[in-house]
Amino acid sequence: LLRIYVYAHGYFKSFVVLDHNMTLFLFQAGLTTYYHPGINLKRVHYDSIKLYETLEAETGQAVGLHQPGSVRIASTPARVDEMRYQMTRTHWNVTEQYLIGPEKVNELFPLLNINKVLAGLYTPEDGHIDPYSLTMALAAGARMYGAQIYNPAPVTGLSPTADGKWDVQTPHGTIRANRIVNTAGFWAREVGKLIGLEHPTIPVHHQYVVTATVPEVKALKQELPVIRDLEGSYYLRQERDGLLFGPYEKMEKMVLQDSWVRDGVPPGFGKELFESDLDRIMEHVEMAMEMVPVLKTADIINIVSGPITYTPDLLPMVGPHHGVPNYWTAIGFGYGIIHAGGIGKFLGNWILNGEPPYDLIECDPNRYGKWADVPFMCAKARESYGYNNVVGYPKEERFSGRPTYRTSGVYELLKDKGSMGFHAGWEQPHWFYKSGDETGYKPSFRRTNWFGPVGRECQLVMEKVGVIDLTPFGKFIVKGKDSLKLLDRLFANTMPKVGLTNISHMLTPNGRVFAEVTITQLTPGEFLLITGSGSELHDLRWIEAEVADGGYEVEISNVTDDIGVLGIAGPNSRKVLQKLTDEDMSDAGFKFLHCKQIQLAGVPLRAIRISYTGELGWELYMDQKNMATVYKAMMEAGKDEGIDNFGTYAMGSLRLEKGFRGWGAEMNCDTNPLEAGLDYFIKLNKPADFIGKAALREIKAKGLKRKLSYLTLDTDDIDPEGNETIWYNGKVVGNTTSGAYSYTTQQSLAFAYLPLELCSVGQKVEVELLGRKYPAMVTQEPLVLTEPTRTRLQKKAKSKS
């Protein structure tokens, strides 16, 4: 069950590893790289390599680690931009990485056809490791720290015990475990099925080719770096005096082992390989021969084809799983070796300390729900494998397997009117088309076809009235005798009274932000909790774990799929709604952050006066089947008020210019709420001992070292979006968290974390975008006041006059 991903490096005094096959890494090409386009997955790669560098000295077991570096080859202008984009996100991380020209690329890898090379992304100390030796060293190290390893050990049953533990049935007997960590690779689905879970993982056939000795390689005085030819979609490294070459086949040619999904992995499968198929990869072989001409005369001595387990988005599923107490996963690793050591450390820290050591929500196993069915999984795995080396653009969309069954009640009305985005299985409009617009998904590192239309939608909301589909929000009902007690323990804010709404944050024991939730008390003891689309099961698991640990008498219902949500915002929104209801929608009759049960166009729904654009607005919660009726009624009633649709891109721009923080950007498990400027929502004086309270008091007493700052930028045809490096006097001093163009103030904006000494209004810094440093300045936030604030100031001015 537990393959040796989790290295017991001092974390466990007693640790049992049940393993189907100790040669789990034998098939792999063994690549190790610090590079990853994500932010915190770079940390996983870093921890893995740092472990492997010391493993031989610690265990006495050689691991065959080679660190000649690696070069990602750019042979098109778009690739050069992609590398600049990645360099922008590397400078504030610990890993060394350099954008180099063709001459330096040729110096590092003299066997290349340099005429095809425009630039390279060079990462020193990348390389490869011997898979078998690494497995043996990890096993030896685990034994040193008390692990017992049973091999082979197929798991025949998993039974939960009354006290939350597990009985694991094996041919070696039943083992009582405090928790299960499913790291079973291509057996992961079968392990999950033992407890009723359908993990969306599927094996993909991956091939690599090994050549005989190549004289030009043998004559070299030092080992070649690993190269990744992104246009050719392959990696290539030195293997003794020959070369090892591994392509990623196009989606129409690659092979899924979908029979294992239907029928299970054949009993005893472990060291076996698939039949190779050179014809499938010939296109890549020919491109490799053009880039590395010595391949044309090299003799192939082996073609290896074996299974690599993919998830729909190619990222692994790491962490505790919703719905099954004390069941964790570390599965779906498309790049097993480079993740192994770092994920072992990540999970070990989380298990010991009760919270993740850093934010890795992109790998949360709970990002998938029942909507990720087998057809979806197969379509997305095929797409992810075939698109392995395509250009990674900002705001990337991939369309295979869409839509899922998760479509809102207005999807059919909106799907042809704009560009849709994918959010936790849902289709949600990003922006809408008008006559004369360049339609469709047109990715770019610079402003592209959506830029003008999004400005039009922002103006719509600021001056007239817009409607947005917000159905993907996660939605829970919490009620029962202990509901208030539970929520007071979970959230740092005080709980709203009946009919009122507020924004609250769940914190980790160490005082970091685990989630941001909008809470409304509907009736005494009954609460509606709203969270982001990508956080639905992430947050629900955390809540249910606290219920189990504290023995609270509550009932929790996940109503995400049942309830549709329409947002309406803008100065004319009140007029539109008032035409459709007898409820008093005036400022006095329906105050900000109040909730009411109303009839709108004859449909019963709950209206909350809140708007994530910061403008006058409401969120309308209703049965999914009634969404189209309400939407059509509002669009008809709002004709004279200039009503129209707007999407999430406009909402993002409007929220940023209003100074609204975003969960997952300005706040997450890497930040605490005080440095994020969330003091208003944190009630350290409330009687309840909420999770993280003691830690926050300690943080406050010690003082902060950095704070979230609000930046304006002087840019041209590019805007910040988050995770860019910030420079001051030639040194890296921080990073942006999110950014956008403010159409209201006609400039680029960004939130950024800076050291305290650089947080003063007027402080000038530089933000790196696509390899160029743009002037930026710390500015008093917000640039645009919210509608409630404007209204309050107007009333105050009138009363004074």
Short mmCIF file of C-alpha atoms in Angstrom, two decimals, residues 231-680:
data_model
loop_
_atom_site.label_atom_id
_atom_site.label_comp_id
_atom_site.label_asym_id
_atom_site.label_seq_id
_atom_site.Cartn_x
_atom_site.Cartn_y
_atom_site.Cartn_z
CA GLU A 231 8.67 22.07 -29.74
CA GLY A 232 9.74 18.48 -30.34
CA SER A 233 8.07 17.48 -27.05
CA TYR A 234 10.83 15.23 -25.74
CA TYR A 235 13.60 15.08 -23.16
CA LEU A 236 17.08 13.80 -23.92
CA ARG A 237 19.95 12.97 -21.60
CA GLN A 238 23.24 11.13 -21.59
CA GLU A 239 23.07 7.45 -20.61
CA ARG A 240 26.63 6.23 -20.06
CA ASP A 241 28.25 6.84 -23.48
CA GLY A 242 24.94 6.88 -25.31
CA LEU A 243 21.73 8.88 -25.19
CA LEU A 244 18.30 8.36 -23.65
CA PHE A 245 15.41 10.00 -25.42
CA GLY A 246 11.79 10.21 -24.18
CA PRO A 247 8.96 11.82 -26.18
CA TYR A 248 5.47 12.85 -25.14
CA GLU A 249 3.21 11.67 -27.94
CA LYS A 250 0.40 13.73 -29.40
CA MET A 251 -3.02 13.14 -27.91
CA GLU A 252 -4.36 11.42 -31.03
CA LYS A 253 -1.52 8.85 -30.92
CA MET A 254 -0.80 8.27 -27.24
CA VAL A 255 -2.28 5.24 -25.47
CA LEU A 256 -4.26 5.10 -22.24
CA GLN A 257 -4.35 1.85 -20.29
CA ASP A 258 -8.09 2.33 -19.78
CA SER A 259 -8.68 -1.39 -19.40
CA TRP A 260 -7.13 -1.07 -15.93
CA VAL A 261 -9.81 1.47 -15.07
CA ARG A 262 -12.57 -0.91 -16.19
CA ASP A 263 -11.13 -4.24 -15.10
CA GLY A 264 -8.37 -3.43 -12.61
CA VAL A 265 -4.60 -3.92 -12.78
CA PRO A 266 -3.71 -7.50 -13.74
CA PRO A 267 -2.83 -9.48 -10.61
CA GLY A 268 0.91 -9.57 -10.04
CA PHE A 269 1.72 -6.79 -12.47
CA GLY A 270 4.83 -4.96 -11.24
CA LYS A 271 8.05 -5.28 -13.19
CA GLU A 272 6.32 -5.94 -16.50
CA LEU A 273 6.40 -3.46 -19.38
CA PHE A 274 4.09 -2.72 -22.29
CA GLU A 275 4.89 -3.56 -25.89
CA SER A 276 6.75 -0.66 -27.46
CA ASP A 277 5.62 1.07 -30.64
CA LEU A 278 8.30 3.04 -32.47
CA ASP A 279 5.85 4.17 -35.16
CA ARG A 280 3.90 6.20 -32.60
CA ILE A 281 6.93 8.28 -31.72
CA MET A 282 8.65 8.56 -35.13
CA GLU A 283 7.59 12.20 -35.56
CA HIS A 284 9.39 13.05 -32.32
CA VAL A 285 12.39 10.90 -33.24
CA GLU A 286 12.78 12.82 -36.50
CA MET A 287 12.58 16.17 -34.70
CA ALA A 288 15.17 14.97 -32.19
CA MET A 289 17.47 13.95 -35.05
CA GLU A 290 17.20 17.46 -36.48
CA MET A 291 18.01 19.03 -33.12
CA VAL A 292 20.70 16.49 -32.11
CA PRO A 293 22.18 15.23 -35.44
CA VAL A 294 24.31 12.47 -33.87
CA LEU A 295 21.05 10.58 -33.26
CA LYS A 296 20.79 9.95 -37.01
CA THR A 297 23.60 7.41 -36.89
CA ALA A 298 23.01 6.10 -33.36
CA ASP A 299 21.92 2.50 -32.87
CA ILE A 300 18.84 1.93 -30.70
CA ILE A 301 19.43 -0.86 -28.19
CA ASN A 302 16.22 -0.59 -26.17
CA ILE A 303 12.73 0.89 -26.37
CA VAL A 304 11.02 0.93 -22.98
CA SER A 305 7.26 1.38 -22.58
CA GLY A 306 5.62 1.44 -19.18
CA PRO A 307 2.79 3.00 -17.15
CA ILE A 308 2.81 6.52 -15.75
CA THR A 309 -0.22 7.47 -13.67
CA TYR A 310 -2.00 10.67 -14.70
CA THR A 311 -4.71 12.78 -13.14
CA PRO A 312 -6.93 14.97 -15.35
CA ASP A 313 -4.72 18.04 -14.83
CA LEU A 314 -1.37 16.20 -14.53
CA LEU A 315 -0.88 17.37 -10.94
CA PRO A 316 -0.76 14.80 -8.13
CA MET A 317 -3.39 14.34 -5.42
CA VAL A 318 -1.69 14.97 -2.08
CA GLY A 319 -3.24 15.28 1.37
CA PRO A 320 -6.19 14.13 3.48
CA HIS A 321 -9.26 13.08 1.52
CA HIS A 322 -12.74 14.44 2.12
CA GLY A 323 -15.38 12.01 3.32
CA VAL A 324 -13.08 9.36 4.82
CA PRO A 325 -11.41 10.16 8.16
CA ASN A 326 -7.67 9.55 8.39
CA TYR A 327 -7.37 8.55 4.74
CA TRP A 328 -4.65 10.42 2.83
CA THR A 329 -3.43 10.21 -0.75
CA ALA A 330 -0.17 10.79 -2.56
CA ILE A 331 -1.14 9.53 -6.00
CA GLY A 332 -1.24 10.55 -9.65
CA PHE A 333 2.42 11.49 -10.00
CA GLY A 334 3.25 12.01 -13.66
CA TYR A 335 6.85 12.73 -12.57
CA GLY A 336 7.34 10.32 -9.67
CA ILE A 337 11.01 10.57 -8.78
CA ILE A 338 11.29 14.34 -8.58
CA HIS A 339 8.21 14.50 -6.36
CA ALA A 340 9.01 11.56 -4.10
CA GLY A 341 11.31 13.04 -1.46
CA GLY A 342 9.64 16.44 -1.29
CA ILE A 343 6.12 15.02 -1.01
CA GLY A 344 7.30 12.63 1.72
CA LYS A 345 8.59 15.62 3.68
CA PHE A 346 5.45 17.66 2.97
CA LEU A 347 3.11 14.90 4.14
CA GLY A 348 5.27 13.99 7.12
CA ASN A 349 5.19 17.59 8.36
CA TRP A 350 1.43 17.87 7.79
CA ILE A 351 0.68 14.63 9.65
CA LEU A 352 2.87 15.60 12.60
CA ASN A 353 1.82 19.25 12.89
CA GLY A 354 -1.83 19.15 11.91
CA GLU A 355 -1.51 21.58 9.00
CA PRO A 356 0.39 21.73 5.71
CA PRO A 357 3.90 23.24 5.95
CA TYR A 358 3.07 25.45 2.96
CA ASP A 359 0.21 25.95 0.54
CA LEU A 360 -0.18 23.24 -2.09
CA ILE A 361 -3.89 23.48 -2.83
CA GLU A 362 -3.29 22.88 -6.53
CA CYS A 363 -2.49 19.28 -5.48
CA ASP A 364 -5.38 18.90 -3.03
CA PRO A 365 -7.11 15.55 -3.69
CA ASN A 366 -10.40 17.31 -2.89
CA ARG A 367 -10.22 19.48 -6.01
CA TYR A 368 -12.07 16.67 -7.76
CA GLY A 369 -15.62 15.54 -7.06
CA LYS A 370 -18.05 13.05 -8.57
CA TRP A 371 -18.14 15.20 -11.71
CA ALA A 372 -14.64 13.90 -12.55
CA ASP A 373 -16.05 10.67 -13.99
CA VAL A 374 -14.24 8.13 -16.16
CA PRO A 375 -15.00 9.75 -19.57
CA PHE A 376 -13.81 13.12 -18.24
CA MET A 377 -10.72 11.58 -16.67
CA CYS A 378 -9.76 9.76 -19.87
CA ALA A 379 -10.29 12.83 -22.07
CA LYS A 380 -8.27 15.09 -19.76
CA ALA A 381 -5.44 12.59 -19.22
CA ARG A 382 -5.09 12.22 -22.98
CA GLU A 383 -5.07 15.99 -23.36
CA SER A 384 -2.60 16.55 -20.50
CA TYR A 385 -0.16 13.96 -21.83
CA GLY A 386 -0.40 15.19 -25.41
CA TYR A 387 -0.06 18.83 -24.31
CA ASN A 388 2.85 18.13 -21.96
CA ASN A 389 5.18 20.61 -23.63
CA VAL A 390 2.78 23.10 -25.20
CA VAL A 391 3.36 26.77 -24.37
CA GLY A 392 2.02 27.50 -20.90
CA TYR A 393 0.11 30.77 -21.19
CA PRO A 394 -1.47 32.87 -18.44
CA LYS A 395 -5.19 32.22 -17.98
CA GLU A 396 -4.76 28.90 -19.76
CA GLU A 397 -7.86 26.97 -20.83
CA ARG A 398 -8.00 23.37 -22.03
CA PHE A 399 -11.25 22.12 -23.49
CA SER A 400 -11.23 18.31 -23.61
CA GLY A 401 -13.90 16.60 -21.52
CA ARG A 402 -15.96 19.76 -21.17
CA PRO A 403 -18.62 20.45 -20.16
CA THR A 404 -19.12 18.00 -17.29
CA TYR A 405 -22.58 17.48 -15.83
CA ARG A 406 -21.85 20.50 -13.62
CA THR A 407 -23.56 23.21 -15.64
CA SER A 408 -25.63 25.99 -14.11
CA GLY A 409 -29.23 26.75 -14.88
CA VAL A 410 -28.18 29.53 -17.28
CA TYR A 411 -25.35 27.72 -19.06
CA GLU A 412 -27.41 26.95 -22.17
CA LEU A 413 -28.39 30.64 -22.39
CA LEU A 414 -24.80 31.89 -22.05
CA LYS A 415 -22.51 29.26 -23.60
CA ASP A 416 -22.43 30.80 -27.08
CA LYS A 417 -22.27 34.42 -25.92
CA GLY A 418 -18.79 34.46 -24.46
CA SER A 419 -15.56 32.73 -23.49
CA MET A 420 -16.07 30.10 -20.81
CA GLY A 421 -13.66 29.16 -18.05
CA PHE A 422 -13.44 25.90 -16.12
CA HIS A 423 -13.88 26.05 -12.34
CA ALA A 424 -14.08 22.80 -10.33
CA GLY A 425 -16.13 21.10 -13.04
CA TRP A 426 -18.32 24.15 -13.76
CA GLU A 427 -18.42 26.30 -16.88
CA GLN A 428 -18.37 29.99 -15.93
CA PRO A 429 -18.20 32.98 -18.30
CA HIS A 430 -14.89 34.83 -18.34
CA TRP A 431 -16.02 37.54 -20.76
CA PHE A 432 -18.73 38.17 -23.34
CA TYR A 433 -18.68 38.87 -27.07
CA LYS A 434 -20.17 41.79 -28.97
CA SER A 435 -20.35 42.45 -32.69
CA GLY A 436 -16.89 43.30 -33.98
CA ASP A 437 -15.00 41.47 -31.21
CA GLU A 438 -12.36 38.88 -32.00
CA THR A 439 -14.05 35.89 -30.41
CA GLY A 440 -12.69 32.65 -28.99
CA TYR A 441 -9.82 31.70 -26.73
CA LYS A 442 -6.70 33.57 -27.90
CA PRO A 443 -3.92 32.99 -25.36
CA SER A 444 -1.05 35.44 -25.04
CA PHE A 445 1.55 36.69 -22.58
CA ARG A 446 0.36 40.21 -23.36
CA ARG A 447 -3.03 41.89 -23.62
CA THR A 448 -5.14 39.90 -26.04
CA ASN A 449 -8.64 39.77 -27.50
CA TRP A 450 -10.42 39.89 -24.12
CA PHE A 451 -8.79 43.16 -23.02
CA GLY A 452 -11.19 45.60 -24.68
CA PRO A 453 -14.40 43.65 -23.94
CA VAL A 454 -13.46 43.31 -20.26
CA GLY A 455 -13.08 47.08 -20.08
CA ARG A 456 -16.53 47.40 -21.59
CA GLU A 457 -17.95 45.09 -18.90
CA CYS A 458 -16.23 47.02 -16.10
CA GLN A 459 -17.79 50.23 -17.42
CA LEU A 460 -21.16 48.45 -17.55
CA VAL A 461 -20.99 47.59 -13.85
CA MET A 462 -19.67 50.99 -12.81
CA GLU A 463 -22.25 52.99 -14.79
CA LYS A 464 -25.28 50.76 -15.44
CA VAL A 465 -26.02 47.20 -14.35
CA GLY A 466 -24.51 43.80 -15.04
CA VAL A 467 -25.42 40.18 -14.32
CA ILE A 468 -22.91 37.41 -13.60
CA ASP A 469 -23.27 33.65 -13.07
CA LEU A 470 -21.71 32.80 -9.68
CA THR A 471 -23.07 29.27 -9.39
CA PRO A 472 -19.63 27.62 -8.97
CA PHE A 473 -19.37 28.97 -5.40
CA GLY A 474 -19.15 26.16 -2.83
CA LYS A 475 -22.29 26.25 -0.65
CA PHE A 476 -22.93 24.53 2.70
CA ILE A 477 -25.77 24.60 5.21
CA VAL A 478 -24.68 24.15 8.83
CA LYS A 479 -27.38 23.76 11.47
CA GLY A 480 -28.05 22.06 14.78
CA LYS A 481 -27.62 22.49 18.53
CA ASP A 482 -23.86 23.18 18.33
CA SER A 483 -23.74 25.09 15.05
CA LEU A 484 -22.84 28.44 16.59
CA LYS A 485 -20.30 26.82 18.91
CA LEU A 486 -18.70 25.01 15.97
CA LEU A 487 -18.45 28.08 13.75
CA ASP A 488 -17.12 30.21 16.60
CA ARG A 489 -14.35 27.65 16.99
CA LEU A 490 -13.62 27.45 13.26
CA PHE A 491 -13.73 31.15 12.33
CA ALA A 492 -11.79 34.16 13.59
CA ASN A 493 -14.68 36.59 13.09
CA THR A 494 -17.79 36.84 15.27
CA MET A 495 -20.78 35.05 13.82
CA PRO A 496 -23.48 37.20 12.16
CA LYS A 497 -26.92 37.58 13.72
CA VAL A 498 -30.01 36.20 12.01
CA GLY A 499 -30.53 37.90 8.65
CA LEU A 500 -26.98 39.28 8.52
CA THR A 501 -23.87 38.30 6.55
CA ASN A 502 -20.14 38.69 7.12
CA ILE A 503 -16.80 37.52 5.79
CA SER A 504 -14.88 35.16 8.04
CA HIS A 505 -11.63 33.24 7.89
CA MET A 506 -10.66 29.75 9.01
CA LEU A 507 -7.09 29.71 10.28
CA THR A 508 -4.59 26.93 10.85
CA PRO A 509 -3.23 26.26 14.37
CA ASN A 510 -0.16 28.31 13.41
CA GLY A 511 -2.34 31.26 12.46
CA ARG A 512 -2.24 31.04 8.67
CA VAL A 513 -5.25 31.52 6.41
CA PHE A 514 -6.82 28.19 5.48
CA ALA A 515 -10.00 29.58 3.93
CA GLU A 516 -12.18 32.66 3.44
CA VAL A 517 -15.92 32.11 3.76
CA THR A 518 -19.01 34.32 3.52
CA ILE A 519 -21.37 33.39 6.36
CA THR A 520 -25.08 34.20 6.70
CA GLN A 521 -27.29 33.18 9.62
CA LEU A 522 -30.57 32.30 7.91
CA THR A 523 -32.62 31.29 10.94
CA PRO A 524 -31.53 30.79 14.56
CA GLY A 525 -28.75 28.21 14.46
CA GLU A 526 -28.90 27.71 10.68
CA PHE A 527 -26.00 29.13 8.65
CA LEU A 528 -25.26 29.39 4.93
CA LEU A 529 -21.53 29.19 4.17
CA ILE A 530 -20.21 30.31 0.77
CA THR A 531 -16.68 29.62 -0.42
CA GLY A 532 -14.78 29.71 -3.70
CA SER A 533 -15.35 27.12 -6.41
CA GLY A 534 -11.90 25.58 -6.05
CA SER A 535 -12.23 25.38 -2.26
CA GLU A 536 -15.50 23.47 -1.93
CA LEU A 537 -14.32 20.07 -0.65
CA HIS A 538 -11.04 21.54 0.67
CA ASP A 539 -13.05 23.62 3.15
CA LEU A 540 -15.73 21.02 3.81
CA ARG A 541 -13.12 18.43 4.81
CA TRP A 542 -11.59 20.87 7.32
CA ILE A 543 -15.01 21.67 8.80
CA GLU A 544 -16.06 18.03 9.07
CA ALA A 545 -12.73 17.08 10.66
CA GLU A 546 -13.36 19.64 13.43
CA VAL A 547 -16.88 18.29 13.90
CA ALA A 548 -15.48 14.79 14.37
CA ASP A 549 -12.67 15.89 16.69
CA GLY A 550 -14.93 18.08 18.84
CA GLY A 551 -18.01 15.88 18.90
CA TYR A 552 -20.33 18.70 17.84
CA GLU A 553 -24.04 18.00 17.34
CA VAL A 554 -24.54 19.58 13.93
CA GLU A 555 -25.85 18.70 10.51
CA ILE A 556 -23.82 19.77 7.46
CA SER A 557 -25.22 19.69 3.94
CA ASN A 558 -23.26 20.36 0.79
CA VAL A 559 -25.79 22.12 -1.45
CA THR A 560 -23.30 23.31 -4.07
CA ASP A 561 -24.91 21.45 -6.97
CA ASP A 562 -28.48 22.24 -5.93
CA ILE A 563 -28.34 26.01 -5.58
CA GLY A 564 -27.71 28.38 -8.47
CA VAL A 565 -26.36 31.89 -7.93
CA LEU A 566 -26.78 35.05 -9.99
CA GLY A 567 -25.01 38.26 -9.10
CA ILE A 568 -26.40 41.62 -10.14
CA ALA A 569 -24.32 44.77 -9.67
CA GLY A 570 -24.20 48.40 -10.69
CA PRO A 571 -25.95 51.69 -9.87
CA ASN A 572 -29.12 50.56 -11.70
CA SER A 573 -29.32 47.12 -10.08
CA ARG A 574 -31.81 48.29 -7.45
CA LYS A 575 -34.17 49.62 -10.13
CA VAL A 576 -34.09 46.33 -11.99
CA LEU A 577 -34.84 44.21 -8.92
CA GLN A 578 -37.53 46.54 -7.65
CA LYS A 579 -39.50 45.97 -10.87
CA LEU A 580 -39.59 42.25 -10.08
CA THR A 581 -40.42 42.15 -6.37
CA ASP A 582 -42.68 43.73 -3.76
CA GLU A 583 -39.81 43.70 -1.26
CA ASP A 584 -38.41 47.12 -0.38
CA MET A 585 -35.02 47.18 -2.11
CA SER A 586 -34.12 50.69 -0.99
CA ASP A 587 -30.98 51.39 1.02
CA ALA A 588 -33.04 51.72 4.17
CA GLY A 589 -35.22 48.71 3.40
CA PHE A 590 -32.43 46.33 2.37
CA LYS A 591 -29.14 47.27 4.00
CA PHE A 592 -25.63 46.19 3.05
CA LEU A 593 -24.68 42.70 4.33
CA HIS A 594 -28.31 41.81 5.01
CA CYS A 595 -30.10 38.70 3.76
CA LYS A 596 -33.80 38.29 2.99
CA GLN A 597 -36.09 35.61 1.63
CA ILE A 598 -37.93 37.26 -1.28
CA GLN A 599 -39.98 36.52 -4.36
CA LEU A 600 -38.35 37.68 -7.59
CA ALA A 601 -40.39 37.30 -10.78
CA GLY A 602 -42.51 34.84 -8.82
CA VAL A 603 -39.52 32.69 -7.84
CA PRO A 604 -38.69 32.19 -4.13
CA LEU A 605 -35.01 32.87 -3.41
CA ARG A 606 -32.60 34.32 -0.90
CA ALA A 607 -31.07 37.69 -1.70
CA ILE A 608 -27.91 38.88 0.04
CA ARG A 609 -26.86 42.48 -0.44
CA ILE A 610 -23.21 41.96 -1.18
CA SER A 611 -21.13 42.33 -4.32
CA TYR A 612 -17.61 41.15 -5.09
CA THR A 613 -17.27 44.01 -7.57
CA GLY A 614 -17.61 46.53 -4.73
CA GLU A 615 -20.57 48.17 -6.47
CA LEU A 616 -24.22 48.23 -5.42
CA GLY A 617 -25.31 44.66 -5.83
CA TRP A 618 -26.95 41.49 -4.64
CA GLU A 619 -26.31 37.77 -4.82
CA LEU A 620 -29.45 35.75 -5.53
CA TYR A 621 -29.54 32.14 -4.33
CA MET A 622 -32.19 29.88 -5.83
CA ASP A 623 -33.00 26.38 -6.98
CA GLN A 624 -30.99 25.59 -10.11
CA LYS A 625 -34.17 24.88 -12.09
CA ASN A 626 -35.35 28.46 -11.52
CA MET A 627 -32.18 30.23 -12.69
CA ALA A 628 -33.20 30.69 -16.31
CA THR A 629 -36.56 32.18 -15.28
CA VAL A 630 -34.96 34.72 -12.95
CA TYR A 631 -32.18 35.54 -15.44
CA LYS A 632 -34.61 36.18 -18.29
CA ALA A 633 -36.84 38.30 -16.06
CA MET A 634 -33.93 40.49 -14.96
CA MET A 635 -32.65 40.94 -18.51
CA GLU A 636 -36.12 41.95 -19.67
CA ALA A 637 -36.74 44.28 -16.71
CA GLY A 638 -33.33 45.91 -17.13
CA LYS A 639 -33.54 46.85 -20.80
CA ASP A 640 -34.14 50.53 -20.06
CA GLU A 641 -31.35 50.48 -17.44
CA GLY A 642 -28.76 49.16 -19.92
CA ILE A 643 -28.46 45.70 -18.37
CA ASP A 644 -26.00 43.18 -19.84
CA ASN A 645 -23.74 40.26 -18.90
CA PHE A 646 -20.28 40.45 -17.37
CA GLY A 647 -17.75 37.77 -16.51
CA THR A 648 -15.10 36.83 -13.99
CA TYR A 649 -12.30 38.81 -15.69
CA ALA A 650 -14.21 42.06 -15.13
CA MET A 651 -15.04 41.03 -11.58
CA GLY A 652 -11.34 40.44 -10.95
CA SER A 653 -10.38 43.89 -12.19
CA LEU A 654 -13.15 45.58 -10.19
CA ARG A 655 -12.30 43.73 -6.97
CA LEU A 656 -8.63 44.68 -7.28
CA GLU A 657 -9.22 48.40 -7.74
CA LYS A 658 -11.52 48.24 -4.68
CA GLY A 659 -8.71 46.66 -2.66
CA PHE A 660 -10.48 43.34 -2.06
CA ARG A 661 -8.12 40.53 -1.11
CA GLY A 662 -8.50 37.21 -2.89
CA TRP A 663 -8.17 33.84 -1.18
CA GLY A 664 -5.46 31.77 -2.85
CA ALA A 665 -3.63 34.95 -3.86
CA GLU A 666 -3.27 37.53 -1.09
CA MET A 667 -4.08 34.95 1.58
CA ASN A 668 -3.45 31.23 1.84
CA CYS A 669 -1.54 28.76 3.99
CA ASP A 670 1.66 30.72 3.34
CA THR A 671 0.32 33.92 4.93
CA ASN A 672 -1.21 35.09 8.17
CA PRO A 673 -4.22 37.44 8.23
CA LEU A 674 -2.37 40.28 9.95
CA GLU A 675 0.27 40.63 7.23
CA ALA A 676 -2.53 40.25 4.65
CA GLY A 677 -4.31 43.29 6.10
CA LEU A 678 -7.35 41.34 7.29
CA ASP A 679 -7.30 42.78 10.81
CA TYR A 680 -10.91 44.00 10.52
#
